[in-house]
Amino acid sequence: MFCFQCEQTAGGTGCTKGGVCGKTPEVAALQDLLLYALKGLALVALEAEKAGVRDDEADRFTVEALFSTLTNVDFDPDRFVLLLNSTAKLREGLAEKVRKAGGKVELSDAAALFQPEATLAGLVAQGEKVGVKSDPQADPDVLALKELLIYGMKGVAAYADHARILGKTDDVITRFLYEGLAATRNAALGVSEMVPLVLKCGEVNLRTMEILDAANTEAYGHPVPTAVPLGAKKGKAILVSGHDLKDLDLLLQQTAGKGISVYTHGEMLPCHGYPGLKKHSHFYGHYGTAWQNQKKEFDAFPGAILMTTNCIQKPADSYQGNIFTTGLVGYPGVTHIANKDFTPVIEKALALPGFTEDMPGKSVMVGFARNAVLGVADKVIEGVKNKAIRHFFLVAGCDGAKPGRNYYTEFVEKVPNDCVVLTLACGKFRFFDKDLGDIGGIPRLLDIGQCNDAYSAIAIAGALANAFGCGVNDLPLSMVLSWYEQKAVAILLTLLHLGIRDIRLGPSLPAFVTPNILNVLVQNFNIMPISTPDEDLKAILG
């Protein structure tokens, strides 16, 4: 086993005995093999394109399968067996369609000829031969760029899956996923060829986040500023974690009138700002914080728990019988809801005690996505012009358990009173409940939404740059980002594609980026690691 795709990788170099995320060597090998098989499918898909052949099922499957290998999504080996067999079947079916269309599929690449073993042990053995370290002769810098591309594409696949669930797709996305996967099999590509592909990944991710934004807002309306209670109310309860808005919507519909309050956890917090979701009277509040605290928080939650998309950890025995998965999420021994009939979740919630009394608490504000912020853009612009607002900080990204993340709490606490903090994703849970006050009626802490809503932050920055007649890099705006998994990698690549400079990234730099590749990023974008809040604030503000 060797895996270094997340920020918390063991020793800052790579997990070799088991994933810090909880991934077993067995599952790691199956994920490596699935990536390998997907590269073979991609090679055939590119040949199919030349023959004018498209396969919607292969497109959908590629997105889902790639997303399944992202950190904290699927830990269930049996589901990877199904994915691997489906990959080979779809590849062969696509190749046959090409031949019938008069095209040729004469690929000699082993990935395009891959045939899965019949047993789980055989598949694991196959996977152990095709991982990151399978080619000891590989150029480290080229390998770094290929892995950077793969991890960026995993993030793209995640956002594309969210959008597809709500009916939004774009052929540009799957076409690039095939192109990128195939490129990682091309030994002739060097650093100069890989760098543009990596930046193209950022470009495609921007388009992916754009259609996801459209999918969310067309389905549920533009988020509006909303106060979300952090306490609890007496009664039966269901907790929803992950990212998927449609899963939450379906659950809210199915729990209507049943005397159950629905709470959000983690990145589901911003869902309270969507008119189409907040209309449900039993959609009550937010419970807990970020994904890495779920064992303690889920253990204390007196109801049923539903995991949508990524973020799941190994459940503790105390609540394993109360937790359910849906969509691409999977964990051995946890009941999976494949058909979106959440009756088992509802029945479990009704059987559990729920909250035995009201537990009042403070509230936090959400709903400051692009539509809300740009709706008061005149006040923001005037605030900057009259020097009431000196600077904007985008403090955003993934949270995690690794030491060093208290930096972000301290940073926000020390941001001067004439500055505004924009935030999104689960990194905000380091400071989301702090009262920073306001500047002329504009809150100093603006929650833009999930990591999925990074498009809103980009749209806000672009609109402000247009208003001031300058580039985004010339705005009084600094980006201080935290990362954990591959969606954050995709967003970073989008920012680099847009030419954003001077990004501060932490709490540690990716283990898969070699010194030479890091130097490329520094020279072209002045990307830099975080230092201390005091030093970084002084460097930014003077």
Short mmCIF file of N, CA and C in Angstrom, two decimals, residues 450-522:
data_model
loop_
_atom_site.label_atom_id
_atom_site.label_comp_id
_atom_site.label_asym_id
_atom_site.label_seq_id
_atom_site.Cartn_x
_atom_site.Cartn_y
_atom_site.Cartn_z
N GLN A 450 -20.83 25.63 0.93
CA GLN A 450 -20.03 24.41 0.91
C GLN A 450 -18.76 24.62 0.08
N CYS A 451 -17.88 23.61 0.10
CA CYS A 451 -16.75 23.66 -0.84
C CYS A 451 -17.28 23.67 -2.26
N ASN A 452 -18.45 23.03 -2.46
CA ASN A 452 -19.10 23.01 -3.77
C ASN A 452 -19.44 24.42 -4.26
N ASP A 453 -19.51 25.38 -3.35
CA ASP A 453 -19.91 26.74 -3.68
C ASP A 453 -18.72 27.66 -3.94
N ALA A 454 -17.55 27.09 -4.21
CA ALA A 454 -16.38 27.92 -4.51
C ALA A 454 -16.64 28.80 -5.73
N TYR A 455 -17.54 28.34 -6.61
CA TYR A 455 -17.89 29.16 -7.77
C TYR A 455 -18.44 30.52 -7.33
N SER A 456 -19.18 30.54 -6.22
CA SER A 456 -19.73 31.80 -5.71
C SER A 456 -18.61 32.76 -5.32
N ALA A 457 -17.60 32.23 -4.65
CA ALA A 457 -16.47 33.08 -4.24
C ALA A 457 -15.76 33.66 -5.45
N ILE A 458 -15.59 32.83 -6.49
CA ILE A 458 -14.93 33.30 -7.71
C ILE A 458 -15.79 34.37 -8.40
N ALA A 459 -17.12 34.14 -8.42
CA ALA A 459 -18.02 35.12 -9.05
C ALA A 459 -18.00 36.44 -8.29
N ILE A 460 -17.96 36.37 -6.97
CA ILE A 460 -17.90 37.59 -6.16
C ILE A 460 -16.62 38.36 -6.43
N ALA A 461 -15.49 37.64 -6.44
CA ALA A 461 -14.20 38.30 -6.71
C ALA A 461 -14.18 38.91 -8.10
N GLY A 462 -14.71 38.19 -9.08
CA GLY A 462 -14.73 38.72 -10.44
C GLY A 462 -15.60 39.96 -10.57
N ALA A 463 -16.75 39.97 -9.90
CA ALA A 463 -17.65 41.13 -9.96
C ALA A 463 -17.01 42.35 -9.29
N LEU A 464 -16.33 42.14 -8.17
CA LEU A 464 -15.67 43.25 -7.50
C LEU A 464 -14.52 43.79 -8.36
N ALA A 465 -13.79 42.89 -9.00
CA ALA A 465 -12.70 43.34 -9.87
C ALA A 465 -13.25 44.19 -11.02
N ASN A 466 -14.36 43.76 -11.60
CA ASN A 466 -14.98 44.54 -12.68
C ASN A 466 -15.44 45.91 -12.17
N ALA A 467 -16.00 45.93 -10.96
CA ALA A 467 -16.50 47.19 -10.41
C ALA A 467 -15.37 48.18 -10.17
N PHE A 468 -14.23 47.68 -9.78
CA PHE A 468 -13.09 48.55 -9.50
C PHE A 468 -12.18 48.74 -10.71
N GLY A 469 -12.52 48.06 -11.82
CA GLY A 469 -11.72 48.21 -13.03
C GLY A 469 -10.31 47.69 -12.88
N CYS A 470 -10.18 46.53 -12.20
CA CYS A 470 -8.85 45.95 -12.00
C CYS A 470 -8.93 44.45 -12.12
N GLY A 471 -7.79 43.78 -12.00
CA GLY A 471 -7.76 42.33 -11.98
C GLY A 471 -8.00 41.82 -10.57
N VAL A 472 -8.36 40.54 -10.46
CA VAL A 472 -8.61 39.96 -9.13
C VAL A 472 -7.37 40.07 -8.26
N ASN A 473 -6.18 39.92 -8.86
CA ASN A 473 -4.95 40.00 -8.07
C ASN A 473 -4.69 41.40 -7.53
N ASP A 474 -5.39 42.39 -8.09
CA ASP A 474 -5.21 43.77 -7.63
C ASP A 474 -6.22 44.17 -6.57
N LEU A 475 -7.18 43.32 -6.29
CA LEU A 475 -8.18 43.61 -5.27
C LEU A 475 -7.54 43.56 -3.88
N PRO A 476 -8.15 44.25 -2.91
CA PRO A 476 -7.70 44.09 -1.52
C PRO A 476 -8.26 42.78 -0.96
N LEU A 477 -7.80 41.70 -1.56
CA LEU A 477 -8.31 40.36 -1.24
C LEU A 477 -7.15 39.39 -1.13
N SER A 478 -7.13 38.63 -0.04
CA SER A 478 -6.09 37.60 0.14
C SER A 478 -6.76 36.26 0.44
N MET A 479 -6.18 35.20 -0.12
CA MET A 479 -6.72 33.86 0.06
C MET A 479 -5.82 33.05 0.98
N VAL A 480 -6.41 32.59 2.07
CA VAL A 480 -5.70 31.77 3.05
C VAL A 480 -6.48 30.46 3.14
N LEU A 481 -5.94 29.42 2.54
CA LEU A 481 -6.70 28.19 2.32
C LEU A 481 -6.15 27.01 3.11
N SER A 482 -7.07 26.13 3.50
CA SER A 482 -6.69 24.86 4.11
C SER A 482 -7.17 23.75 3.17
N TRP A 483 -6.44 22.66 3.13
CA TRP A 483 -6.84 21.56 2.26
C TRP A 483 -6.76 20.24 3.00
N TYR A 484 -7.57 19.28 2.56
CA TYR A 484 -7.51 17.93 3.10
C TYR A 484 -7.62 16.91 1.98
N GLU A 485 -8.67 17.02 1.15
CA GLU A 485 -8.85 15.99 0.12
C GLU A 485 -8.87 16.58 -1.28
N GLN A 486 -9.37 15.77 -2.23
CA GLN A 486 -9.11 16.07 -3.63
C GLN A 486 -10.03 17.13 -4.23
N LYS A 487 -11.16 17.40 -3.59
CA LYS A 487 -11.98 18.52 -4.08
C LYS A 487 -11.24 19.83 -3.85
N ALA A 488 -10.50 19.91 -2.75
CA ALA A 488 -9.70 21.11 -2.50
C ALA A 488 -8.59 21.25 -3.54
N VAL A 489 -8.05 20.13 -3.99
CA VAL A 489 -7.03 20.16 -5.04
C VAL A 489 -7.63 20.73 -6.33
N ALA A 490 -8.83 20.28 -6.68
CA ALA A 490 -9.49 20.76 -7.89
C ALA A 490 -9.73 22.27 -7.82
N ILE A 491 -10.17 22.75 -6.65
CA ILE A 491 -10.43 24.19 -6.49
C ILE A 491 -9.13 24.97 -6.61
N LEU A 492 -8.07 24.47 -6.00
CA LEU A 492 -6.77 25.14 -6.11
C LEU A 492 -6.34 25.24 -7.57
N LEU A 493 -6.52 24.17 -8.32
CA LEU A 493 -6.15 24.19 -9.74
C LEU A 493 -6.99 25.20 -10.51
N THR A 494 -8.25 25.37 -10.12
CA THR A 494 -9.10 26.38 -10.75
C THR A 494 -8.55 27.78 -10.48
N LEU A 495 -8.15 28.04 -9.25
CA LEU A 495 -7.59 29.35 -8.92
C LEU A 495 -6.30 29.61 -9.69
N LEU A 496 -5.50 28.57 -9.86
CA LEU A 496 -4.26 28.73 -10.64
C LEU A 496 -4.59 28.95 -12.12
N HIS A 497 -5.57 28.24 -12.62
CA HIS A 497 -6.00 28.45 -14.01
C HIS A 497 -6.42 29.91 -14.23
N LEU A 498 -7.06 30.50 -13.22
CA LEU A 498 -7.52 31.88 -13.32
C LEU A 498 -6.39 32.89 -13.09
N GLY A 499 -5.20 32.38 -12.80
CA GLY A 499 -4.05 33.25 -12.62
C GLY A 499 -3.98 33.91 -11.26
N ILE A 500 -4.71 33.36 -10.28
CA ILE A 500 -4.68 33.93 -8.93
C ILE A 500 -3.32 33.69 -8.31
N ARG A 501 -2.75 34.74 -7.75
CA ARG A 501 -1.42 34.66 -7.15
C ARG A 501 -1.49 34.84 -5.64
N ASP A 502 -0.35 34.55 -5.01
CA ASP A 502 -0.13 34.84 -3.58
C ASP A 502 -1.06 34.06 -2.65
N ILE A 503 -1.48 32.88 -3.07
CA ILE A 503 -2.32 32.05 -2.21
C ILE A 503 -1.48 31.45 -1.09
N ARG A 504 -1.99 31.53 0.12
CA ARG A 504 -1.35 30.86 1.26
C ARG A 504 -2.09 29.55 1.51
N LEU A 505 -1.33 28.46 1.63
CA LEU A 505 -1.92 27.13 1.70
C LEU A 505 -1.36 26.38 2.90
N GLY A 506 -2.22 25.67 3.60
CA GLY A 506 -1.78 24.91 4.75
C GLY A 506 -2.78 23.82 5.12
N PRO A 507 -2.58 23.15 6.25
CA PRO A 507 -1.49 23.39 7.20
C PRO A 507 -0.15 22.82 6.75
N SER A 508 -0.17 21.94 5.73
CA SER A 508 1.09 21.46 5.15
C SER A 508 0.90 21.35 3.65
N LEU A 509 1.99 21.37 2.91
CA LEU A 509 1.90 21.27 1.46
C LEU A 509 1.75 19.81 1.04
N PRO A 510 1.17 19.56 -0.12
CA PRO A 510 0.93 18.19 -0.56
C PRO A 510 2.20 17.35 -0.65
N ALA A 511 2.10 16.13 -0.15
CA ALA A 511 3.25 15.21 -0.20
C ALA A 511 3.55 14.78 -1.62
N PHE A 512 2.56 14.85 -2.51
CA PHE A 512 2.77 14.39 -3.89
C PHE A 512 3.40 15.46 -4.77
N VAL A 513 3.62 16.66 -4.25
CA VAL A 513 4.27 17.72 -5.01
C VAL A 513 5.76 17.73 -4.69
N THR A 514 6.60 17.46 -5.68
CA THR A 514 8.05 17.43 -5.48
C THR A 514 8.60 18.85 -5.37
N PRO A 515 9.81 18.99 -4.83
CA PRO A 515 10.41 20.33 -4.72
C PRO A 515 10.46 21.06 -6.07
N ASN A 516 10.76 20.35 -7.13
CA ASN A 516 10.83 21.00 -8.45
C ASN A 516 9.47 21.52 -8.90
N ILE A 517 8.43 20.74 -8.67
CA ILE A 517 7.08 21.15 -9.08
C ILE A 517 6.60 22.28 -8.17
N LEU A 518 6.94 22.20 -6.90
CA LEU A 518 6.59 23.30 -5.99
C LEU A 518 7.25 24.59 -6.46
N ASN A 519 8.48 24.49 -6.92
CA ASN A 519 9.19 25.66 -7.41
C ASN A 519 8.49 26.27 -8.63
N VAL A 520 7.92 25.41 -9.48
CA VAL A 520 7.14 25.91 -10.62
C VAL A 520 5.94 26.72 -10.14
N LEU A 521 5.26 26.21 -9.12
CA LEU A 521 4.09 26.91 -8.57
C LEU A 521 4.49 28.22 -7.91
N VAL A 522 5.62 28.22 -7.25
CA VAL A 522 6.09 29.44 -6.59
C VAL A 522 6.47 30.49 -7.64
#
